[in-house]
PDB file of C-alpha atoms and ligand atoms in Angstrom:
ATOM      1  CA  MET A 686      -0.057   0.017   0.043  1.00 72.00           C
ATOM      2  CA  ALA A 687       1.255   3.487  -0.796  1.00 86.00           C
ATOM      3  CA  ASN A 688       1.934   5.713   2.160  1.00 90.00           C
ATOM      4  CA  TYR A 689       2.360   8.960   0.312  1.00 98.00           C
ATOM      5  CA  SER A 690       0.802  11.176  -2.299  1.00 97.00           C
ATOM      6  CA  MET A 691       2.376  13.297  -4.881  1.00 98.00           C
ATOM      7  CA  THR A 692       2.646  16.328  -2.804  1.00 98.00           C
ATOM      8  CA  ASP A 693       4.979  14.420  -0.330  1.00 98.00           C
ATOM      9  CA  PHE A 694       7.571  14.116  -2.919  1.00 98.00           C
ATOM     10  CA  LYS A 695       9.936  17.146  -2.420  1.00 98.00           C
ATOM     11  CA  GLY A 696      13.528  17.937  -1.333  1.00 98.00           C
ATOM     12  CA  VAL A 697      16.497  15.698  -2.121  1.00 98.00           C
ATOM     13  CA  ILE A 698      15.595  12.491  -3.773  1.00 99.00           C
ATOM     14  CA  PRO A 699      18.532  10.170  -4.958  1.00 98.00           C
ATOM     15  CA  ALA A 700      18.108   8.347  -8.127  1.00 98.00           C
ATOM     16  CA  LEU A 701      19.370   5.278  -6.177  1.00 98.00           C
ATOM     17  CA  VAL A 702      22.347   3.411  -7.723  1.00 98.00           C
ATOM     18  CA  THR A 703      22.022  -0.364  -7.841  1.00 98.00           C
ATOM     19  CA  ALA A 704      24.876  -2.474  -6.482  1.00 98.00           C
ATOM     20  CA  PHE A 705      26.399  -5.205  -8.719  1.00 98.00           C
ATOM     21  CA  ASP A 706      29.260  -7.487  -8.158  1.00 98.00           C
ATOM     22  CA  LEU A 707      32.247  -7.285 -10.631  1.00 97.00           C
ATOM     23  CA  ASP A 708      30.913 -10.226 -12.382  1.00 98.00           C
ATOM     24  CA  GLY A 709      27.508  -8.413 -12.848  1.00 98.00           C
ATOM     25  CA  THR A 710      25.496 -10.401 -10.314  1.00 98.00           C
ATOM     26  CA  LEU A 711      22.925  -8.124  -8.568  1.00 98.00           C
ATOM     27  CA  ASN A 712      24.134  -7.626  -4.933  1.00 98.00           C
ATOM     28  CA  GLU A 713      21.059  -7.593  -2.791  1.00 98.00           C
ATOM     29  CA  GLY A 714      22.752  -7.109   0.470  1.00 98.00           C
ATOM     30  CA  LEU A 715      24.853  -4.164  -0.612  1.00 98.00           C
ATOM     31  CA  THR A 716      21.731  -2.690  -2.286  1.00 98.00           C
ATOM     32  CA  ARG A 717      19.762  -2.871   0.878  1.00 98.00           C
ATOM     33  CA  GLY A 718      22.811  -1.431   2.855  1.00 98.00           C
ATOM     34  CA  LEU A 719      23.033   1.651   0.543  1.00 97.00           C
ATOM     35  CA  THR A 720      19.314   2.271   0.787  1.00 98.00           C
ATOM     36  CA  ALA A 721      19.577   2.155   4.587  1.00 98.00           C
ATOM     37  CA  SER A 722      22.610   4.506   4.571  1.00 98.00           C
ATOM     38  CA  LEU A 723      21.004   7.116   2.447  1.00 98.00           C
ATOM     39  CA  LEU A 724      17.886   7.129   4.739  1.00 98.00           C
ATOM     40  CA  ALA A 725      20.136   7.619   7.665  1.00 98.00           C
ATOM     41  CA  ARG A 726      21.644  10.543   5.888  1.00 98.00           C
ATOM     42  CA  GLY A 727      18.227  12.190   5.682  1.00 98.00           C
ATOM     43  CA  VAL A 728      17.158  12.036   2.139  1.00 98.00           C
ATOM     44  CA  ASP A 729      13.560  13.043   1.535  1.00 98.00           C
ATOM     45  CA  GLY A 730      12.697  10.121  -0.865  1.00 98.00           C
ATOM     46  CA  LEU A 731      14.138   7.723  -3.361  1.00 98.00           C
ATOM     47  CA  TYR A 732      13.730   7.048  -7.190  1.00 98.00           C
ATOM     48  CA  LEU A 733      14.561   3.411  -8.034  1.00 98.00           C
ATOM     49  CA  THR A 734      15.678   1.718 -11.171  1.00 98.00           C
ATOM     50  CA  GLY A 735      16.076   4.829 -13.286  1.00 98.00           C
ATOM     51  CA  SER A 736      19.077   5.817 -15.507  1.00 97.00           C
ATOM     52  CA  THR A 737      21.388   6.012 -12.536  1.00 98.00           C
ATOM     53  CA  GLY A 738      19.954   2.825 -11.090  1.00 98.00           C
ATOM     54  CA  GLU A 739      20.823   0.973 -14.152  1.00 98.00           C
ATOM     55  CA  GLY A 740      17.215  -0.011 -14.856  1.00 98.00           C
ATOM     56  CA  PHE A 741      17.808  -0.662 -18.467  1.00 97.00           C
ATOM     57  CA  MET A 742      20.673  -2.840 -17.632  1.00 97.00           C
ATOM     58  CA  MET A 743      18.519  -5.209 -15.659  1.00 98.00           C
ATOM     59  CA  SER A 744      16.037  -8.072 -16.387  1.00 98.00           C
ATOM     60  CA  PRO A 745      12.398  -7.099 -15.432  1.00 98.00           C
ATOM     61  CA  GLU A 746      12.739  -9.795 -12.528  1.00 98.00           C
ATOM     62  CA  GLU A 747      15.851  -8.140 -11.309  1.00 98.00           C
ATOM     63  CA  ARG A 748      14.288  -4.676 -11.460  1.00 98.00           C
ATOM     64  CA  MET A 749      11.304  -5.958  -9.365  1.00 98.00           C
ATOM     65  CA  ARG A 750      13.658  -7.435  -6.891  1.00 98.00           C
ATOM     66  CA  VAL A 751      15.495  -4.077  -6.301  1.00 98.00           C
ATOM     67  CA  VAL A 752      12.124  -2.434  -5.935  1.00 98.00           C
ATOM     68  CA  GLN A 753      11.115  -5.129  -3.316  1.00 98.00           C
ATOM     69  CA  ILE A 754      14.345  -4.760  -1.526  1.00 98.00           C
ATOM     70  CA  ALA A 755      14.269  -0.934  -1.306  1.00 98.00           C
ATOM     71  CA  CYS A 756      10.607  -0.626  -0.449  1.00 98.00           C
ATOM     72  CA  ASP A 757      11.171  -3.306   2.186  1.00 98.00           C
ATOM     73  CA  GLU A 758      14.180  -1.266   3.695  1.00 98.00           C
ATOM     74  CA  VAL A 759      12.380   2.003   3.486  1.00 98.00           C
ATOM     75  CA  ALA A 760       9.176   0.629   5.225  1.00 97.00           C
ATOM     76  CA  GLY A 761       7.257   3.827   4.656  1.00 98.00           C
ATOM     77  CA  ARG A 762       9.744   6.220   6.113  1.00 98.00           C
ATOM     78  CA  VAL A 763      10.157   8.277   2.879  1.00 98.00           C
ATOM     79  CA  PRO A 764       8.118   8.313  -0.417  1.00 98.00           C
ATOM     80  CA  VAL A 765       9.387   6.032  -2.975  1.00 98.00           C
ATOM     81  CA  MET A 766       9.091   6.456  -6.762  1.00 98.00           C
ATOM     82  CA  VAL A 767       9.895   3.651  -9.190  1.00 98.00           C
ATOM     83  CA  HIS A 768      11.045   4.089 -12.798  1.00 98.00           C
ATOM     84  CA  VAL A 769       9.124   1.503 -14.724  1.00 98.00           C
ATOM     85  CA  GLY A 770      10.070   2.557 -18.399  1.00 98.00           C
ATOM     86  CA  ALA A 771      10.528  -0.330 -20.936  1.00 96.00           C
ATOM     87  CA  ILE A 772      10.111  -0.628 -24.582  1.00 93.00           C
ATOM     88  CA  SER A 773       6.578  -2.107 -24.596  1.00 96.00           C
ATOM     89  CA  THR A 774       3.478  -1.045 -22.678  1.00 98.00           C
ATOM     90  CA  TYR A 775       3.111  -4.721 -21.642  1.00 98.00           C
ATOM     91  CA  GLN A 776       6.498  -4.823 -19.950  1.00 97.00           C
ATOM     92  CA  THR A 777       5.991  -1.449 -18.322  1.00 98.00           C
ATOM     93  CA  VAL A 778       2.615  -2.409 -16.942  1.00 98.00           C
ATOM     94  CA  ALA A 779       4.041  -5.445 -15.274  1.00 98.00           C
ATOM     95  CA  LEU A 780       6.778  -3.385 -13.618  1.00 98.00           C
ATOM     96  CA  ALA A 781       4.199  -0.783 -12.636  1.00 98.00           C
ATOM     97  CA  GLN A 782       1.798  -3.227 -10.974  1.00 98.00           C
ATOM     98  CA  GLN A 783       4.720  -4.848  -9.161  1.00 98.00           C
ATOM     99  CA  ALA A 784       5.809  -1.441  -7.908  1.00 98.00           C
ATOM    100  CA  GLU A 785       2.494  -0.776  -6.504  1.00 98.00           C
ATOM    101  CA  ALA A 786       2.184  -4.163  -4.789  1.00 98.00           C
ATOM    102  CA  ALA A 787       5.600  -3.643  -3.312  1.00 98.00           C
ATOM    103  CA  GLY A 788       4.488  -0.384  -1.643  1.00 98.00           C
ATOM    104  CA  ALA A 789       5.990   2.284  -3.891  1.00 98.00           C
ATOM    105  CA  ASP A 790       4.085   5.593  -3.878  1.00 98.00           C
ATOM    106  CA  ALA A 791       4.534   6.781  -7.515  1.00 98.00           C
ATOM    107  CA  ILE A 792       5.757   5.352 -10.869  1.00 98.00           C
ATOM    108  CA  SER A 793       7.733   7.056 -13.402  1.00 98.00           C
ATOM    109  CA  SER A 794       8.611   6.383 -17.055  1.00 98.00           C
ATOM    110  CA  VAL A 795      10.633   7.504 -19.966  1.00 98.00           C
ATOM    111  CA  PRO A 796       8.696   7.453 -23.134  1.00 97.00           C
ATOM    112  CA  PRO A 797       8.956   4.121 -24.944  1.00 96.00           C
ATOM    113  CA  ILE A 798      12.363   3.940 -26.610  1.00 93.00           C
ATOM    114  CA  TYR A 799      14.112   2.490 -29.867  1.00 92.00           C
ATOM    115  CA  TRP A 800      11.269   2.884 -32.323  1.00 93.00           C
ATOM    116  CA  PRO A 801      10.178   6.375 -33.383  1.00 93.00           C
ATOM    117  CA  PHE A 802       6.860   6.017 -31.738  1.00 95.00           C
ATOM    118  CA  SER A 803       4.193   8.685 -32.829  1.00 96.00           C
ATOM    119  CA  PRO A 804       2.839  11.351 -30.267  1.00 96.00           C
ATOM    120  CA  ASP A 805      -0.482   9.231 -30.249  1.00 97.00           C
ATOM    121  CA  GLN A 806       1.523   6.040 -29.568  1.00 97.00           C
ATOM    122  CA  VAL A 807       3.483   7.865 -26.619  1.00 97.00           C
ATOM    123  CA  THR A 808       0.251   9.260 -25.176  1.00 98.00           C
ATOM    124  CA  ASN A 809      -1.408   5.928 -25.454  1.00 98.00           C
ATOM    125  CA  TYR A 810       1.611   4.288 -23.553  1.00 98.00           C
ATOM    126  CA  TYR A 811       1.390   6.740 -20.716  1.00 98.00           C
ATOM    127  CA  ARG A 812      -2.483   6.486 -20.566  1.00 98.00           C
ATOM    128  CA  ASP A 813      -2.209   2.565 -20.467  1.00 98.00           C
ATOM    129  CA  VAL A 814       0.587   2.472 -18.024  1.00 98.00           C
ATOM    130  CA  THR A 815      -1.048   5.055 -15.766  1.00 98.00           C
ATOM    131  CA  ALA A 816      -4.487   3.405 -15.790  1.00 98.00           C
ATOM    132  CA  SER A 817      -2.833   0.124 -14.856  1.00 98.00           C
ATOM    133  CA  THR A 818      -2.166   1.054 -11.178  1.00 98.00           C
ATOM    134  CA  GLY A 819      -3.557   3.457  -8.596  1.00 98.00           C
ATOM    135  CA  LEU A 820      -0.386   5.292  -8.344  1.00 98.00           C
ATOM    136  CA  PRO A 821       0.392   8.796  -9.647  1.00 98.00           C
ATOM    137  CA  MET A 822       2.695   8.778 -12.832  1.00 98.00           C
ATOM    138  CA  VAL A 823       5.677  11.139 -13.152  1.00 98.00           C
ATOM    139  CA  ALA A 824       6.799  11.365 -16.921  1.00 98.00           C
ATOM    140  CA  TYR A 825      10.561  11.297 -17.289  1.00 98.00           C
ATOM    141  CA  ASN A 826      11.888  13.788 -19.819  1.00 97.00           C
ATOM    142  CA  ILE A 827      15.505  13.193 -20.632  1.00 94.00           C
ATOM    143  CA  THR A 828      17.118  13.393 -24.075  1.00 90.00           C
ATOM    144  CA  LEU A 829      18.662   9.954 -23.822  1.00 90.00           C
ATOM    145  CA  ALA A 830      15.222   8.449 -24.327  1.00 91.00           C
ATOM    146  CA  GLY A 831      13.996  11.238 -26.691  1.00 87.00           C
ATOM    147  CA  ALA A 832      12.777  14.560 -25.161  1.00 87.00           C
ATOM    148  CA  LEU A 833       9.085  14.900 -24.574  1.00 92.00           C
ATOM    149  CA  GLY A 834       9.003  18.664 -25.046  1.00 92.00           C
ATOM    150  CA  PHE A 835       6.369  21.111 -23.566  1.00 96.00           C
ATOM    151  CA  ASP A 836       3.484  20.299 -25.931  1.00 96.00           C
ATOM    152  CA  MET A 837       3.780  16.598 -25.262  1.00 97.00           C
ATOM    153  CA  LEU A 838       3.934  17.216 -21.488  1.00 98.00           C
ATOM    154  CA  ALA A 839       0.972  19.407 -21.539  1.00 98.00           C
ATOM    155  CA  ARG A 840      -0.949  16.619 -23.434  1.00 98.00           C
ATOM    156  CA  LEU A 841       0.081  14.031 -20.847  1.00 98.00           C
ATOM    157  CA  ALA A 842      -0.631  16.395 -17.902  1.00 98.00           C
ATOM    158  CA  ALA A 843      -4.293  16.290 -18.928  1.00 98.00           C
ATOM    159  CA  ILE A 844      -4.438  12.417 -18.441  1.00 98.00           C
ATOM    160  CA  ASP A 845      -5.840  11.391 -15.191  1.00 98.00           C
ATOM    161  CA  GLY A 846      -3.109  10.173 -12.924  1.00 98.00           C
ATOM    162  CA  ILE A 847      -0.178  11.888 -14.582  1.00 98.00           C
ATOM    163  CA  GLU A 848       0.803  14.248 -11.911  1.00 98.00           C
ATOM    164  CA  GLY A 849       4.235  15.507 -12.715  1.00 98.00           C
ATOM    165  CA  VAL A 850       7.475  15.379 -14.594  1.00 98.00           C
ATOM    166  CA  LYS A 851      11.154  14.574 -13.828  1.00 98.00           C
ATOM    167  CA  TYR A 852      12.745  17.062 -16.121  1.00 98.00           C
ATOM    168  CA  THR A 853      16.382  16.342 -16.989  1.00 97.00           C
ATOM    169  CA  ALA A 854      17.202  18.991 -19.593  1.00 96.00           C
ATOM    170  CA  PRO A 855      18.864  22.557 -19.275  1.00 95.00           C
ATOM    171  CA  THR A 856      15.871  24.221 -20.715  1.00 96.00           C
ATOM    172  CA  HIS A 857      14.537  25.442 -17.552  1.00 97.00           C
ATOM    173  CA  PHE A 858      12.251  28.031 -18.898  1.00 97.00           C
ATOM    174  CA  GLU A 859       9.936  25.091 -19.566  1.00 97.00           C
ATOM    175  CA  ILE A 860       9.810  24.442 -15.759  1.00 98.00           C
ATOM    176  CA  GLY A 861       8.367  27.916 -15.293  1.00 98.00           C
ATOM    177  CA  ARG A 862       6.044  27.457 -18.281  1.00 98.00           C
ATOM    178  CA  MET A 863       4.764  24.134 -17.013  1.00 98.00           C
ATOM    179  CA  LYS A 864       4.066  25.726 -13.561  1.00 98.00           C
ATOM    180  CA  ARG A 865       2.261  28.669 -15.280  1.00 97.00           C
ATOM    181  CA  GLU A 866       0.444  27.016 -18.090  1.00 98.00           C
ATOM    182  CA  ILE A 867      -0.188  23.538 -16.785  1.00 98.00           C
ATOM    183  CA  GLY A 868      -0.698  24.626 -13.258  1.00 98.00           C
ATOM    184  CA  PRO A 869       1.226  24.918  -9.955  1.00 97.00           C
ATOM    185  CA  GLU A 870      -0.110  21.355  -8.884  1.00 97.00           C
ATOM    186  CA  PHE A 871       1.811  19.674 -11.644  1.00 98.00           C
ATOM    187  CA  ARG A 872       4.891  18.547  -9.733  1.00 98.00           C
ATOM    188  CA  VAL A 873       8.214  19.279 -11.421  1.00 98.00           C
ATOM    189  CA  PHE A 874      11.433  17.534 -10.272  1.00 98.00           C
ATOM    190  CA  SER A 875      14.655  19.094 -11.528  1.00 98.00           C
ATOM    191  CA  GLY A 876      16.793  16.277 -12.955  1.00 97.00           C
ATOM    192  CA  ALA A 877      20.081  18.049 -13.921  1.00 98.00           C
ATOM    193  CA  ASP A 878      22.076  18.095 -10.715  1.00 98.00           C
ATOM    194  CA  GLU A 879      24.373  20.762 -12.116  1.00 98.00           C
ATOM    195  CA  MET A 880      21.279  22.965 -12.511  1.00 98.00           C
ATOM    196  CA  ALA A 881      19.431  22.327  -9.265  1.00 98.00           C
ATOM    197  CA  MET A 882      19.560  25.984  -8.375  1.00 98.00           C
ATOM    198  CA  SER A 883      18.032  27.114 -11.536  1.00 98.00           C
ATOM    199  CA  GLY A 884      15.349  24.361 -11.520  1.00 98.00           C
ATOM    200  CA  LEU A 885      14.366  25.599  -7.957  1.00 98.00           C
ATOM    201  CA  ALA A 886      14.390  29.190  -9.179  1.00 98.00           C
ATOM    202  CA  PHE A 887      11.895  28.257 -12.012  1.00 98.00           C
ATOM    203  CA  GLY A 888       9.639  26.492  -9.441  1.00 98.00           C
ATOM    204  CA  ALA A 889      10.798  22.888  -9.287  1.00 98.00           C
ATOM    205  CA  ASP A 890       9.254  21.026  -6.322  1.00 98.00           C
ATOM    206  CA  GLY A 891      12.143  18.717  -5.696  1.00 98.00           C
ATOM    207  CA  LEU A 892      15.442  17.311  -7.037  1.00 98.00           C
ATOM    208  CA  ILE A 893      15.953  13.885  -8.315  1.00 98.00           C
ATOM    209  CA  GLY A 894      19.397  12.766  -9.597  1.00 98.00           C
ATOM    210  CA  SER A 895      22.666  10.830  -9.481  1.00 98.00           C
ATOM    211  CA  PHE A 896      24.832  12.998  -7.207  1.00 98.00           C
ATOM    212  CA  TYR A 897      22.262  13.017  -4.397  1.00 98.00           C
ATOM    213  CA  ASN A 898      23.668   9.506  -3.724  1.00 98.00           C
ATOM    214  CA  ILE A 899      26.998  11.089  -2.566  1.00 98.00           C
ATOM    215  CA  ILE A 900      26.253  14.781  -1.585  1.00 98.00           C
ATOM    216  CA  PRO A 901      22.733  14.868  -0.427  1.00 98.00           C
ATOM    217  CA  GLU A 902      23.525  17.136   2.535  1.00 98.00           C
ATOM    218  CA  LEU A 903      24.868  19.916   0.307  1.00 98.00           C
ATOM    219  CA  TYR A 904      21.821  19.900  -1.663  1.00 98.00           C
ATOM    220  CA  ALA A 905      19.628  20.002   1.387  1.00 98.00           C
ATOM    221  CA  ASP A 906      21.549  23.171   2.373  1.00 98.00           C
ATOM    222  CA  LEU A 907      21.039  24.505  -1.210  1.00 98.00           C
ATOM    223  CA  ILE A 908      17.192  24.024  -1.071  1.00 98.00           C
ATOM    224  CA  LYS A 909      17.099  25.771   2.282  1.00 98.00           C
ATOM    225  CA  ALA A 910      19.277  28.702   0.980  1.00 98.00           C
ATOM    226  CA  MET A 911      17.047  28.976  -1.919  1.00 98.00           C
ATOM    227  CA  ALA A 912      13.966  28.921   0.351  1.00 98.00           C
ATOM    228  CA  ASP A 913      15.446  31.611   2.515  1.00 98.00           C
ATOM    229  CA  GLY A 914      16.303  33.742  -0.547  1.00 98.00           C
ATOM    230  CA  ARG A 915      20.041  33.462   0.321  1.00 98.00           C
ATOM    231  CA  LEU A 916      21.011  33.371  -3.418  1.00 98.00           C
ATOM    232  CA  ASP A 917      24.737  33.982  -2.852  1.00 98.00           C
ATOM    233  CA  ASP A 918      24.848  31.019  -0.404  1.00 98.00           C
ATOM    234  CA  ALA A 919      22.879  28.890  -2.968  1.00 98.00           C
ATOM    235  CA  LYS A 920      25.261  29.813  -5.725  1.00 98.00           C
ATOM    236  CA  ALA A 921      28.255  28.904  -3.667  1.00 98.00           C
ATOM    237  CA  LEU A 922      26.791  25.526  -2.820  1.00 98.00           C
ATOM    238  CA  GLN A 923      25.905  24.903  -6.357  1.00 98.00           C
ATOM    239  CA  ASP A 924      29.446  25.819  -7.523  1.00 98.00           C
ATOM    240  CA  LYS A 925      31.007  23.320  -5.062  1.00 98.00           C
ATOM    241  CA  ALA A 926      28.584  20.574  -6.265  1.00 98.00           C
ATOM    242  CA  ASN A 927      29.610  21.396  -9.821  1.00 98.00           C
ATOM    243  CA  ASP A 928      33.026  21.151  -9.179  1.00 98.00           C
ATOM    244  CA  ILE A 929      32.604  17.577  -7.963  1.00 98.00           C
ATOM    245  CA  ILE A 930      30.045  16.748 -10.725  1.00 98.00           C
ATOM    246  CA  PHE A 931      32.282  17.868 -13.602  1.00 98.00           C
ATOM    247  CA  PHE A 932      35.397  16.212 -12.218  1.00 98.00           C
ATOM    248  CA  THR A 933      33.373  13.095 -11.643  1.00 98.00           C
ATOM    249  CA  LEU A 934      31.877  13.011 -15.175  1.00 98.00           C
ATOM    250  CA  LYS A 935      35.486  12.927 -16.443  1.00 98.00           C
ATOM    251  CA  GLN A 936      36.021   9.727 -14.714  1.00 98.00           C
ATOM    252  CA  TYR A 937      33.844   6.650 -15.200  1.00 98.00           C
ATOM    253  CA  PRO A 938      30.925   8.483 -13.810  1.00 98.00           C
ATOM    254  CA  MET A 939      28.699   5.973 -12.139  1.00 98.00           C
ATOM    255  CA  SER A 940      31.409   3.530 -11.133  1.00 98.00           C
ATOM    256  CA  ALA A 941      33.233   6.546  -9.451  1.00 98.00           C
ATOM    257  CA  VAL A 942      29.918   7.528  -7.677  1.00 98.00           C
ATOM    258  CA  LYS A 943      29.837   3.861  -6.448  1.00 98.00           C
ATOM    259  CA  ARG A 944      33.441   3.867  -5.141  1.00 98.00           C
ATOM    260  CA  ILE A 945      32.716   7.180  -3.400  1.00 98.00           C
ATOM    261  CA  MET A 946      29.770   5.767  -1.672  1.00 98.00           C
ATOM    262  CA  ALA A 947      32.081   2.832  -0.386  1.00 98.00           C
ATOM    263  CA  TRP A 948      34.577   5.328   0.825  1.00 98.00           C
ATOM    264  CA  GLN A 949      31.474   6.850   2.657  1.00 98.00           C
ATOM    265  CA  GLY A 950      30.711   3.661   4.333  1.00 97.00           C
ATOM    266  CA  ALA A 951      27.960   2.155   2.017  1.00 97.00           C
ATOM    267  CA  ASP A 952      29.658   0.112  -0.571  1.00 98.00           C
ATOM    268  CA  ALA A 953      27.533   0.217  -3.791  1.00 98.00           C
ATOM    269  CA  GLY A 954      29.547  -2.299  -5.736  1.00 98.00           C
ATOM    270  CA  TYR A 955      30.127  -1.962  -9.406  1.00 98.00           C
ATOM    271  CA  CYS A 956      28.317  -1.045 -12.681  1.00 98.00           C
ATOM    272  CA  ARG A 957      27.146  -3.562 -15.363  1.00 98.00           C
ATOM    273  CA  LYS A 958      29.281  -3.887 -18.552  1.00 97.00           C
ATOM    274  CA  PRO A 959      29.627  -2.305 -20.976  1.00 98.00           C
ATOM    275  CA  PHE A 960      30.062   0.415 -18.208  1.00 98.00           C
ATOM    276  CA  ASP A 961      33.720   0.359 -17.007  1.00 97.00           C
ATOM    277  CA  ASN A 962      34.714  -0.072 -13.519  1.00 98.00           C
ATOM    278  CA  TYR A 963      37.602   0.505 -11.047  1.00 98.00           C
ATOM    279  CA  GLU A 964      38.175  -3.274 -10.828  1.00 96.00           C
ATOM    280  CA  THR A 965      41.508  -3.615  -8.904  1.00 97.00           C
ATOM    281  CA  PRO A 966      42.590  -2.169  -5.523  1.00 97.00           C
ATOM    282  CA  GLU A 967      45.327  -0.141  -7.636  1.00 98.00           C
ATOM    283  CA  GLN A 968      42.694   1.282  -9.903  1.00 98.00           C
ATOM    284  CA  GLU A 969      40.684   2.322  -6.934  1.00 98.00           C
ATOM    285  CA  GLU A 970      43.838   3.821  -5.170  1.00 98.00           C
ATOM    286  CA  ALA A 971      44.463   5.853  -8.352  1.00 98.00           C
ATOM    287  CA  LEU A 972      41.002   7.112  -8.331  1.00 98.00           C
ATOM    288  CA  LYS A 973      41.386   8.110  -4.686  1.00 98.00           C
ATOM    289  CA  ASP A 974      44.612  10.053  -5.599  1.00 98.00           C
ATOM    290  CA  SER A 975      42.971  11.802  -8.430  1.00 98.00           C
ATOM    291  CA  TYR A 976      40.163  13.048  -6.053  1.00 98.00           C
ATOM    292  CA  ARG A 977      42.806  14.065  -3.653  1.00 98.00           C
ATOM    293  CA  ALA A 978      44.662  16.050  -6.211  1.00 98.00           C
ATOM    294  CA  PHE A 979      41.417  17.574  -7.336  1.00 98.00           C
ATOM    295  CA  ARG A 980      40.273  18.560  -3.795  1.00 98.00           C
ATOM    296  CA  ASP A 981      43.678  20.152  -3.026  1.00 97.00           C
ATOM    297  CA  ALA A 982      43.674  21.979  -6.504  1.00 97.00           C
ATOM    298  CA  GLN A 983      40.197  23.358  -5.978  1.00 95.00           C
ATOM    299  CA  GLY A 984      40.775  24.091  -2.173  1.00 95.00           C
ATOM    300  CA  LEU A 985      37.593  22.225  -1.589  1.00 96.00           C
ATOM    301  CA  THR A 986      36.769  21.664   2.084  1.00 95.00           C
ATOM    302  CA  GLY A 987      33.658  20.704   3.942  1.00 95.00           C
ATOM    303  CA  ILE A 988      32.798  17.777   1.798  1.00 97.00           C
ATOM    304  CA  GLY A 989      32.927  14.647   3.967  1.00 95.00           C
ATOM    305  CA  PHE A 990      34.311  12.107   1.562  1.00 97.00           C
ATOM    306  CA  LEU A 991      36.897  14.490   0.230  1.00 98.00           C
ATOM    307  CA  ASP A 992      37.952  15.801   3.695  1.00 97.00           C
ATOM    308  CA  ASP A 993      38.463  12.009   4.830  1.00 96.00           C
ATOM    309  CA  LEU A 994      40.649  10.942   1.836  1.00 96.00           C
TER     310      LEU A 994
HETATM  311  O1  MN9 B1333      18.485  12.566 -14.579  1.00 88.63           O
HETATM  312  C1  MN9 B1333      20.795  12.051 -14.201  1.00 88.63           C
HETATM  313  N1  MN9 B1333      21.046  11.897 -15.591  1.00 88.63           N
HETATM  314  C2  MN9 B1333      21.637  10.791 -16.007  1.00 88.63           C
HETATM  315  C3  MN9 B1333      19.383  12.135 -13.827  1.00 88.63           C
HETATM  316  O2  MN9 B1333      21.811   9.782 -15.369  1.00 88.63           O
HETATM  317  C4  MN9 B1333      21.863  10.679 -17.462  1.00 88.63           C
HETATM  318  C5  MN9 B1333      21.525  13.243 -13.552  1.00 88.63           C
HETATM  319  O3  MN9 B1333      21.549  13.217 -12.284  1.00 88.63           O
HETATM  320  C6  MN9 B1333      22.977  13.510 -14.125  1.00 88.63           C
HETATM  321  O4  MN9 B1333      23.664  12.349 -13.748  1.00 88.63           O
HETATM  322  C7  MN9 B1333      23.621  14.690 -13.443  1.00 88.63           C
HETATM  323  C8  MN9 B1333      25.042  14.851 -14.012  1.00 88.63           C
HETATM  324  O5  MN9 B1333      24.956  15.304 -15.437  1.00 88.63           O
HETATM  325  O6  MN9 B1333      22.872  15.799 -13.673  1.00 88.63           O
END
């Protein structure tokens, strides 16, 4: 049973990573552990099996298992949204219904991928998936899966049960436009971590993204600074986050995020191939060295995992 409604999704919501062993096996114990660790760090919700969670790298059964484990570990303490996107309506409906049964509070989906589906087909996909459960749907706009665009989002917002969007694109004027033209009750989650401040400035209700797995506290401070109107403080925090984001994007990004989580005490394992990994202790030590050099060159302080390196 869902515990929360759409308006309960706010604040800092990590797109949870999924832990795999080096041979690619899903590591259920580590996945449970990192879920518990992020809850202990005070995150406001979780987003499961999205891009960051390597949802597209897993079988439907594995995705369902991750959802089961995370919902079980969360046990109603924070709202949970599950990315259920797949190439066919049939597969997505199965994932959506399992998410509901597991106790998730909302579902989310990219549009159907690979084929150039028509706007009517995309609309029907969202209508059918949304009608298949009692959970609210958050459309996931990300260019990797084909951007939805304002007109499509407005069309989707008119469908009963489609209550928001995870908006991962730099065109933030569209966030403001959605809030004014679709309505303030349409929930918008800013998905570009490097632009959280601007997303919030244009009216986003919360943040969903990868880097909230490693620096959620910084973003909680940024949200507070924005709410207080302390723009200089918010900008300083965004700049600090962006130093970390841009440096990490130059590494093997999600593999580095997972190693950083291990350094923070919540080992998140490895990524599934063809993503690259820091496989050996020597490679991991070299990664640590590069973060130390980066920290010292930038003069970055006050970020736990960097201070501790
Ligand atoms: O939408 C994430 N995007 C991808 C979520 O995973 C492609 C973001 O959180 C980015 O990882 C982040 C860094 O570019 O903004």
